[in-house]
CSV table of C-alpha atoms and ligand atoms in Angstrom, one decimal:
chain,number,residue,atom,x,y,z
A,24,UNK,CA,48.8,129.8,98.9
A,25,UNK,CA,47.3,133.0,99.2
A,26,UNK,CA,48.3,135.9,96.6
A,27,UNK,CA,46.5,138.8,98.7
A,28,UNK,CA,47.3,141.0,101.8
A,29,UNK,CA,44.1,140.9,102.9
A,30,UNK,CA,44.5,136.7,103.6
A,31,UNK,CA,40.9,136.5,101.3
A,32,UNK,CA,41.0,132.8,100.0
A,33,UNK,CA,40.3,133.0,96.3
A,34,UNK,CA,40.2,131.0,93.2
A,35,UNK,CA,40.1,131.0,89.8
A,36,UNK,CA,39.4,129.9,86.1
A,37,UNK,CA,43.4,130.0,85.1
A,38,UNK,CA,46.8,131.0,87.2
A,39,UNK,CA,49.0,131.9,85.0
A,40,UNK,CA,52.7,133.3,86.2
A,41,UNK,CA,55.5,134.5,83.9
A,42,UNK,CA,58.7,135.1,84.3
A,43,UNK,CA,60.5,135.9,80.9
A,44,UNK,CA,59.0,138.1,78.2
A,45,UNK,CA,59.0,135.3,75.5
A,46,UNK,CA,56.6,133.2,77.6
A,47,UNK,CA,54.4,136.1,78.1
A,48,UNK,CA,54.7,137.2,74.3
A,49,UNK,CA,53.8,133.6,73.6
A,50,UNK,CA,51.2,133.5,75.7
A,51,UNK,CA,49.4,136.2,74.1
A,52,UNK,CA,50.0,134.6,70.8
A,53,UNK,CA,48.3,132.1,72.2
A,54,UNK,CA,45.4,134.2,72.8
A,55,UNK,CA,45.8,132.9,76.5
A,56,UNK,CA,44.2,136.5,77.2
A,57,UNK,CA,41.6,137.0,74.4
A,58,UNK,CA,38.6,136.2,75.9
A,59,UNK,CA,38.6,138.4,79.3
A,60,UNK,CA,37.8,138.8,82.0
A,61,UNK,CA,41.6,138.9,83.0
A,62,UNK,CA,43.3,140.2,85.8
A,63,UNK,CA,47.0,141.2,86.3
A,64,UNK,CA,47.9,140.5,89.8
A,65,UNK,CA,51.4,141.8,91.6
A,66,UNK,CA,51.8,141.3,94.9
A,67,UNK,CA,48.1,141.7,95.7
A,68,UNK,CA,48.4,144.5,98.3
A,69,UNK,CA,45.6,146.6,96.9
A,70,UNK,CA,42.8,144.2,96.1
A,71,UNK,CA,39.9,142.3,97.8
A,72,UNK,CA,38.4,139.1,95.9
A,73,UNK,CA,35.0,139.0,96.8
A,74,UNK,CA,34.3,135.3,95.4
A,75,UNK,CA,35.5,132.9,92.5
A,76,UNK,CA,37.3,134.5,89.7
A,77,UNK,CA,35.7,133.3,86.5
A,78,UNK,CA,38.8,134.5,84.2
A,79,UNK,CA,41.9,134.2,84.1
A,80,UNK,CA,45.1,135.7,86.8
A,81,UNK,CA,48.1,136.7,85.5
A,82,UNK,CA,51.0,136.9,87.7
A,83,UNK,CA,54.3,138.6,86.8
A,84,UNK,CA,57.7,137.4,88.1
A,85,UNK,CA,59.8,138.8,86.0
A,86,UNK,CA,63.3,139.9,88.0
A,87,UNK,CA,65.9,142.2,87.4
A,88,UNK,CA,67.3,145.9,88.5
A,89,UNK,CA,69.8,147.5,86.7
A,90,UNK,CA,71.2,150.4,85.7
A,91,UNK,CA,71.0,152.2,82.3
A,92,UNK,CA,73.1,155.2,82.5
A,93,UNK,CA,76.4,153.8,84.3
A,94,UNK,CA,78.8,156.1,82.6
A,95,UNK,CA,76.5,159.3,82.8
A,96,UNK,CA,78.2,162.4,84.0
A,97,UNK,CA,75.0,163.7,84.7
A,98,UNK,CA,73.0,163.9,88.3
A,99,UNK,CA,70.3,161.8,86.6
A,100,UNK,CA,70.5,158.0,86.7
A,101,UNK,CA,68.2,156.2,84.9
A,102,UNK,CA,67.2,152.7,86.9
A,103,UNK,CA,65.0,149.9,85.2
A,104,UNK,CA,63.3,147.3,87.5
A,105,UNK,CA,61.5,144.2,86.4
A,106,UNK,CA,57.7,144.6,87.2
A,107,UNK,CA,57.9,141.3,89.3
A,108,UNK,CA,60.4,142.6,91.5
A,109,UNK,CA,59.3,143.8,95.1
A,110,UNK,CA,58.7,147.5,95.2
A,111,UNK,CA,60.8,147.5,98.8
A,112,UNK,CA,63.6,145.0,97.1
A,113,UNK,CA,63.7,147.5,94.3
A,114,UNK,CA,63.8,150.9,97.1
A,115,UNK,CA,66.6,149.0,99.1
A,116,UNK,CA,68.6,147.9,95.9
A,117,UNK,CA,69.1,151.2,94.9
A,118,UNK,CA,70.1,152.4,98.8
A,119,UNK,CA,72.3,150.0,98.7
A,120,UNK,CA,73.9,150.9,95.1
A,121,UNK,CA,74.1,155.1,96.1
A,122,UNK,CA,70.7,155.6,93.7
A,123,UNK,CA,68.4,158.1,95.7
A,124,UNK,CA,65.1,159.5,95.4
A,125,UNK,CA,63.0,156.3,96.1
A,126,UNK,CA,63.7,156.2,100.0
A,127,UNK,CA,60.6,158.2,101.4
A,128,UNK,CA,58.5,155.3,99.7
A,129,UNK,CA,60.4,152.6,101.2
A,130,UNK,CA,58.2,149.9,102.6
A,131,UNK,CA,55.1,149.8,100.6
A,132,UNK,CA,53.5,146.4,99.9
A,133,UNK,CA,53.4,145.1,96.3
A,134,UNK,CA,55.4,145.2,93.6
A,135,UNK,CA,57.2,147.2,90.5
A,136,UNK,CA,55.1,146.5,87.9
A,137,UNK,CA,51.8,148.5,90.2
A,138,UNK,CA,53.6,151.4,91.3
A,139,UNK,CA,52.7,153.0,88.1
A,140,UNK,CA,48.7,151.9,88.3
A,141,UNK,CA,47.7,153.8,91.2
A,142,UNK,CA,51.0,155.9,91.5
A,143,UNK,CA,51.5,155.4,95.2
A,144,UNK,CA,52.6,158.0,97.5
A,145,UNK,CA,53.8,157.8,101.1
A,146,UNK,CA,55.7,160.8,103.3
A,147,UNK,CA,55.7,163.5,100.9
A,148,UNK,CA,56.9,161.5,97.5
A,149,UNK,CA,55.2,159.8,94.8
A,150,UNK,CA,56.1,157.3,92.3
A,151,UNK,CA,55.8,159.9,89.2
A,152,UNK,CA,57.9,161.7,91.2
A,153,UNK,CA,60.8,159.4,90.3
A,154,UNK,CA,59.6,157.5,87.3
A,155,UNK,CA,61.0,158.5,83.8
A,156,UNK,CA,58.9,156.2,81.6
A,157,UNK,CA,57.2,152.6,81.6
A,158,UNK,CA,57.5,149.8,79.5
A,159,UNK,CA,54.2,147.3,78.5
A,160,UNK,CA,52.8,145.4,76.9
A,161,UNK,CA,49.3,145.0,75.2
A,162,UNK,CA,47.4,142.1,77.1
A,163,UNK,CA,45.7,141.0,73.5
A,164,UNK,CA,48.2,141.7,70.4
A,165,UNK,CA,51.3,142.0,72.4
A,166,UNK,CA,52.2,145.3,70.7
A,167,UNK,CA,55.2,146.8,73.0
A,168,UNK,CA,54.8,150.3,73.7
A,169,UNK,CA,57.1,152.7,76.3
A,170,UNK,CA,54.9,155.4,77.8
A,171,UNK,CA,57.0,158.6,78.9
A,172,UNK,CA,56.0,160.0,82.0
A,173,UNK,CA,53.9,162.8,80.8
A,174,UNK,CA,51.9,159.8,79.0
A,175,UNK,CA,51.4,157.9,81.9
A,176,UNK,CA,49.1,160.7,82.8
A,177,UNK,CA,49.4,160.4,86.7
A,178,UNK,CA,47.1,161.9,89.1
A,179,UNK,CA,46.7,161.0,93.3
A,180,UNK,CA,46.7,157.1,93.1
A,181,UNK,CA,45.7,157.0,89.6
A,182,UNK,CA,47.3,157.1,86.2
A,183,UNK,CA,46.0,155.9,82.4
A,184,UNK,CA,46.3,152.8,83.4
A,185,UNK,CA,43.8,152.5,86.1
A,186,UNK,CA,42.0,154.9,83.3
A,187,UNK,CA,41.3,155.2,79.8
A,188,UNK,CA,43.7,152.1,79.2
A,189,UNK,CA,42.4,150.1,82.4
A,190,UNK,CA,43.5,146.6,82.2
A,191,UNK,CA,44.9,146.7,79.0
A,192,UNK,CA,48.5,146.8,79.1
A,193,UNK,CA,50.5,144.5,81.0
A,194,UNK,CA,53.5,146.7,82.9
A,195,UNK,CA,56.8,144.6,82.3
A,196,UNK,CA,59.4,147.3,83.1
A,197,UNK,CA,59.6,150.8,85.0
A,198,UNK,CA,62.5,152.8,84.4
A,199,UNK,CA,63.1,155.6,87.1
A,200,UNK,CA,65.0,158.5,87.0
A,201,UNK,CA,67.4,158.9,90.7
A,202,UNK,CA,70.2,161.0,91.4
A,203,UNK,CA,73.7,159.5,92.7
A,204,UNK,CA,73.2,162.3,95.7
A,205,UNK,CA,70.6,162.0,98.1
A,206,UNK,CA,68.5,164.6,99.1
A,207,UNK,CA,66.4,164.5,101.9
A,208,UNK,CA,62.8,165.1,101.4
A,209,UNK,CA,61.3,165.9,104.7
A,210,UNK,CA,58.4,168.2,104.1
A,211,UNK,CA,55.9,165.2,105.9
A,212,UNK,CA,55.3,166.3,109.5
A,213,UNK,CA,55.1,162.8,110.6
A,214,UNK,CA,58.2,162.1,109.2
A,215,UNK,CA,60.0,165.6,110.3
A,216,UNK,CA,58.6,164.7,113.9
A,217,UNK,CA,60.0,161.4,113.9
A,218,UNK,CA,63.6,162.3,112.7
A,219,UNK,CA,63.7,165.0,115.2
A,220,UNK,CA,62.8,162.2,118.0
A,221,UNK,CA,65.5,160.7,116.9
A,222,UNK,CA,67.9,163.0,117.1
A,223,UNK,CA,68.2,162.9,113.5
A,224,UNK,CA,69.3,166.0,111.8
A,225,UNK,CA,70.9,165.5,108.9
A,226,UNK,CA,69.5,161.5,107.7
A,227,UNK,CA,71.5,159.6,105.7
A,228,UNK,CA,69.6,158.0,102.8
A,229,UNK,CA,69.6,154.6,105.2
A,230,UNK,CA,68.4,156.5,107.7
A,231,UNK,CA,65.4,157.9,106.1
A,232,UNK,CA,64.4,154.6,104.5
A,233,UNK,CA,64.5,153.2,108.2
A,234,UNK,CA,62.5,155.9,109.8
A,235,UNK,CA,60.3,155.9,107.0
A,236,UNK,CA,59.8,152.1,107.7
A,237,UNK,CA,59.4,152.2,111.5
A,238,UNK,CA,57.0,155.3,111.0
A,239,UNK,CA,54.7,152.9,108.6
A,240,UNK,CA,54.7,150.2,110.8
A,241,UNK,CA,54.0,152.2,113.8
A,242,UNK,CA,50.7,153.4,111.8
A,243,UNK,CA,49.3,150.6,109.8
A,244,UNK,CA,49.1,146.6,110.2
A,245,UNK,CA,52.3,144.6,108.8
A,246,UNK,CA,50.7,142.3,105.7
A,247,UNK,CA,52.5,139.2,107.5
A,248,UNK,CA,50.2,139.8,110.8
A,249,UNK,CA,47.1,141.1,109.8
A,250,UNK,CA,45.3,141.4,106.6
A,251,UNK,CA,44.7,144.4,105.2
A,252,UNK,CA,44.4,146.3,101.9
A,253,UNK,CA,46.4,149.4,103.2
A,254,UNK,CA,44.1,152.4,102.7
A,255,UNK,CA,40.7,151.3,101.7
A,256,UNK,CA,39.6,154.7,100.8
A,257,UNK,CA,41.1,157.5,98.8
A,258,UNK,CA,41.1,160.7,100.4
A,259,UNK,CA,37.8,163.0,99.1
A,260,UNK,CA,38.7,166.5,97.7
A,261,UNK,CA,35.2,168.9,98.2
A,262,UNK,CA,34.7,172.3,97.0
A,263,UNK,CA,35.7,175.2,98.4
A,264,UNK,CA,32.4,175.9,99.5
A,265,UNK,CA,31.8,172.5,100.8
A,266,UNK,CA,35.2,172.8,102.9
A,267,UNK,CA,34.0,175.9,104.2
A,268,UNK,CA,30.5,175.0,105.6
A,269,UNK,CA,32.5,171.3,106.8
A,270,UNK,CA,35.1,173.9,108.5
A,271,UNK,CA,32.7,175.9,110.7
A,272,UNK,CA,30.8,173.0,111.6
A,273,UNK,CA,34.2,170.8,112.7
A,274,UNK,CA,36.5,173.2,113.5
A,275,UNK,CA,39.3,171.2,114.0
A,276,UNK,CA,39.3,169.4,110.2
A,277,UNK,CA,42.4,169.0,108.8
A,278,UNK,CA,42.2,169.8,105.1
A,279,UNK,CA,44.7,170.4,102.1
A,280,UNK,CA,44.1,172.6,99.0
A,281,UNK,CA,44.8,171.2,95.7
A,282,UNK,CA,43.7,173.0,92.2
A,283,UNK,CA,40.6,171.1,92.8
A,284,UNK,CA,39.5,172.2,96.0
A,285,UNK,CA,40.2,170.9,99.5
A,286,UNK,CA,41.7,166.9,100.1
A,287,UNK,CA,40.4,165.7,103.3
A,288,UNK,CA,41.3,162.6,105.5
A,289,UNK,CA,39.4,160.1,104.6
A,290,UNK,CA,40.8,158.4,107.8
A,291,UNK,CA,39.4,161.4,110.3
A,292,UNK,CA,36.0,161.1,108.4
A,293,UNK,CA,35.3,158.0,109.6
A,294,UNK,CA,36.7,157.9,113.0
A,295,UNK,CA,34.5,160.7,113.2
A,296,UNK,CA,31.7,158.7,111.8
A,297,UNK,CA,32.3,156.2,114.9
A,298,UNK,CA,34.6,153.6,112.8
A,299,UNK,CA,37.9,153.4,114.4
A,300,UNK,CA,38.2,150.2,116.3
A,301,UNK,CA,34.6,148.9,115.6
A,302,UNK,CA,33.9,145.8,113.4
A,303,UNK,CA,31.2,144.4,111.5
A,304,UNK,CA,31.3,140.5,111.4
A,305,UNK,CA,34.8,139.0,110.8
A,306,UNK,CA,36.0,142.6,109.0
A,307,UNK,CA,37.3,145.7,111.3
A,308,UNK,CA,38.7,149.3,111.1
A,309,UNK,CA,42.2,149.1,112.3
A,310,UNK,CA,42.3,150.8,115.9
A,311,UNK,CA,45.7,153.1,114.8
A,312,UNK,CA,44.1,154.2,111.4
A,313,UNK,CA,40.8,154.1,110.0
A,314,UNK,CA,41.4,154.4,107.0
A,315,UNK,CA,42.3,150.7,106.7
A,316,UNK,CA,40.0,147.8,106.7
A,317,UNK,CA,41.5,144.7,108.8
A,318,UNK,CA,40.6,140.9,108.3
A,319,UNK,CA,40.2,139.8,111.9
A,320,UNK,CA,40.1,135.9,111.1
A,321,UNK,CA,38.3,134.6,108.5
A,322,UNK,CA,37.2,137.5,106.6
A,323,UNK,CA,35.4,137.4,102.9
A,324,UNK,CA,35.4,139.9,100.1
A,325,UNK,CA,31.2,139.9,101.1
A,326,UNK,CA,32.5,140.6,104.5
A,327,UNK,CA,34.8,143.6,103.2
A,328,UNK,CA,32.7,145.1,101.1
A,329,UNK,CA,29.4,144.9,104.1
A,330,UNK,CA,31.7,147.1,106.2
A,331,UNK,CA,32.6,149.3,103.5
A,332,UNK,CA,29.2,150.0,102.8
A,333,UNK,CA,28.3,150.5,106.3
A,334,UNK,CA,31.4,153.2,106.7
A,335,UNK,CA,30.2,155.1,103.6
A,336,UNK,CA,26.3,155.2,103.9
A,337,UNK,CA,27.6,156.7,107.7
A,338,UNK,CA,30.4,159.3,106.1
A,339,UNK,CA,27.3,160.1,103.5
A,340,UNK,CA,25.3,160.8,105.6
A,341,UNK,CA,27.2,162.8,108.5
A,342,UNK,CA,29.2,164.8,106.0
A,343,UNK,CA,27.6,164.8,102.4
A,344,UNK,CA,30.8,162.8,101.1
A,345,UNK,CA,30.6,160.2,99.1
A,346,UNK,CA,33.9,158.0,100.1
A,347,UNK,CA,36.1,156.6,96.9
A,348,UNK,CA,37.5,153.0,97.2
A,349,UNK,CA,41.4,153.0,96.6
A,350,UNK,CA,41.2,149.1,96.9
A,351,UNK,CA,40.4,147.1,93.8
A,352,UNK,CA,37.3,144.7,94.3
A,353,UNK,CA,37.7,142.3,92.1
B,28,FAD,C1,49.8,147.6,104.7
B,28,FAD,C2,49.7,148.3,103.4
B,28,FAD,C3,50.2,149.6,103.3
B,28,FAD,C4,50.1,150.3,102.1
B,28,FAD,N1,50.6,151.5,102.0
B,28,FAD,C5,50.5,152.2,100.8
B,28,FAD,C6,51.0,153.5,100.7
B,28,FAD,O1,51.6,154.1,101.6
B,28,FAD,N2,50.9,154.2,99.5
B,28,FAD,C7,50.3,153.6,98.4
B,28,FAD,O2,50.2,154.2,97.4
B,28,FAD,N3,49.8,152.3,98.5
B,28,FAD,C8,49.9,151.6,99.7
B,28,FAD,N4,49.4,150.4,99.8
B,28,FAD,C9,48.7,149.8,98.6
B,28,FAD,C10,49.6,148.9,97.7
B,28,FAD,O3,50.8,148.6,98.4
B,28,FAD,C11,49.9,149.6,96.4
B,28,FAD,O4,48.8,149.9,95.7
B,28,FAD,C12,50.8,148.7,95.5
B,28,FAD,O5,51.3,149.4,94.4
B,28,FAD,C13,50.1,147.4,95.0
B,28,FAD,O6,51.1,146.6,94.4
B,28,FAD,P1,50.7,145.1,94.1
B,28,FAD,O7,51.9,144.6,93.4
B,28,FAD,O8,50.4,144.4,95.3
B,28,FAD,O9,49.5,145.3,93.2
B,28,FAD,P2,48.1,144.4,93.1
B,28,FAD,O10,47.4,144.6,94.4
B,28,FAD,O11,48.4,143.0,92.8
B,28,FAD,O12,47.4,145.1,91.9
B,28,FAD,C14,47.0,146.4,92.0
B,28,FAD,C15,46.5,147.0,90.6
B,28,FAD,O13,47.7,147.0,89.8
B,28,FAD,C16,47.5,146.2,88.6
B,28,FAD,N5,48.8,145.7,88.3
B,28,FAD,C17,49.6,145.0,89.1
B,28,FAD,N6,50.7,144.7,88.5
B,28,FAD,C18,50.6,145.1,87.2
B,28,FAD,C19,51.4,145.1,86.0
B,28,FAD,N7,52.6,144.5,86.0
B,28,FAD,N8,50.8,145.6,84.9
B,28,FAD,C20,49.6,146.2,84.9
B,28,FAD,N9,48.8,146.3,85.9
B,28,FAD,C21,49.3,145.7,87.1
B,28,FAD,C22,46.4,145.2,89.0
B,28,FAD,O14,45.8,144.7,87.9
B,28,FAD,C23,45.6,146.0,89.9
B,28,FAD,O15,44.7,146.8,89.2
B,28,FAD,C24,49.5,149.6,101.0
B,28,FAD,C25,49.0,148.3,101.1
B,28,FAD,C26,49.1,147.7,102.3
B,28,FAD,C27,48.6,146.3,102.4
């Protein structure tokens, strides 16, 4: 069995999987996780192994979605998921139940417990968007702590814990905050392109989940055919100044300004650079987006991480960017 996207064959020291939080807690007493390395793995959508991992894998499978606040008169609902349950399970559950605010990231790979790590984003939302606080645990004295969201300390696909408190905490629990009325958010152009194609003015919560879905699929490889890591890079933000002198010599790049400066697309960058479509060995930029790395049959973490090198040493050079991997090599 393979427990990556990207299809990379991997081993390693231990596998451990847990599903309840007395076998984890017991575990720990154990000192099962002591002596790192260790690695918490979800659903494996966002790393590449790039050999033998001489540590030990821990695997969440804990279950369960439920609501907290069933009698609330308020417009907030307050909706814990397991951190083993799949983040698209978890987005459809609460369609399903008339919980909104989670439909424009309907679809990503992975699961629960990672939405918090790297604080994905798709079509305008992001998970600290909706989340009201997360429950962990620590990976070596089992100490149970619930970060509020302000603690969390999210930033574009990062948080603490991809930070100052990387690896330490196991996630167990997420508790988001929805609303029992949907709102549409459709401030995306992609997304307010495709609802108007379909004739879709006023989207139902279903709706918007589906056209989110289609939108996705339309864009980047589907796990289940070809392996990927989603976006490899992150997109760079440059200086003002750096935008500027980028902007007169490629008129036509598409920039955002943030309170840091300007966020580029990473993806445009290296079709630019020559990338899109082009392979190096058995690894390849996706031919609909190159911002993701494909495994065309047979690919390594080596094999990855050659072509990343090759994309970023060209980016470097033609741009004066240094590219940012979102993946995790492990
Ligand atoms: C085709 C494709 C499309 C994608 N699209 C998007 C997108 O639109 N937006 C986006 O943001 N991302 C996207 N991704 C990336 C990926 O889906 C997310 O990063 C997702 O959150 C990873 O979840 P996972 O369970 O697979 O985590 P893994 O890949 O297993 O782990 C990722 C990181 O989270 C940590 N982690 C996982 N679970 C826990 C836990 N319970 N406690 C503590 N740490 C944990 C791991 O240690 C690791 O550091 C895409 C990926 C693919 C393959």
């Amino acid at each position: 069995m393979i427990y990556n996207t990207f299809g990379i064959p991997a081993t390693a020291d231990r596998y451990l999987t847990v599903t309840d939080k007395e076998q984890l807690l017991s575990l720990i007493a154990q000192g099962a996780l002591a002596r790192p390395p260790y690695f918490i793995l979800g659903g494996g959508s966002n790393v590449v192994f790039t050999g033998h991992y001489h540590g030990t894998i821990l695997h969440l499978e804990n279950k369960g979605i439920r609501l907290l606040t069933p009698d609330s008169p308020s417009d907030t609902l307050l909706v814990e998921a397991a951190a083993g349950e799949n983040w698209d399970t978890f987005v459809q559950h609460c369609i399903n139940h008339g919980w909104h605010g989670a439909e424009n990231l309907a679809a990503i790979p992975g699961t629960v417990g990672a939405s918090p790590v790297q604080n994905v984003g798709a079509y305008g939302l992001e998970a600290k968007d909706i989340i009201h606080s997360v429950h962990a645990i620590h990976a070596i004295t089992g100490h149970e702590r619930t970060f509020s969201n302000a603690e969390c300390q999210f930033g574009y696909r990062t948080s603490i814990f991809k930070q100052a408190l990387k690896d330490q905490y196991i996630i167990w629990s997420v508790t988001f905050k929805l609303s029992p009325r949907f709102t549409p958010l459709v401030n995306y152009t992609a997304l307010a392109d495709a609802l108007a194609d379909a004739h879709i003015t006023n989207p139902s919560a279903r709706q918007m989940a589906d056209t989110i879905a289609a939108l996705r699929w339309s864009k980047l490889p589907r796990p289940e055919e070809t392996g990927s890591a989603g976006s490899f890079f992150k997109n760079p933000v440059v200086s003002p100044e750096h935008y500027r002198q980028l902007k007169t010599r490629y008129p036509e790049l598409v920039a955002h300004p943030t309170p840091d400066g300007y966020k580029l697309a990473a993806g445009w960058l290296i079709e630019r650079a020559g990338w899109k479509g082009r392979s190096l060995g058995p690894c390849g930029v996706y031919a609909k987006q190159a911002l993701v790395l494909v495994n065309l049959g047979g690919c390594s973490g080596s094999d990855v991480l050659a072509l990343a090198d090759a994309i970023t040493a060209d980016v470097q050079n033609l741009f004066g960017i240094t590219l940012e991997k979102e993946a995790i090599i492990i």
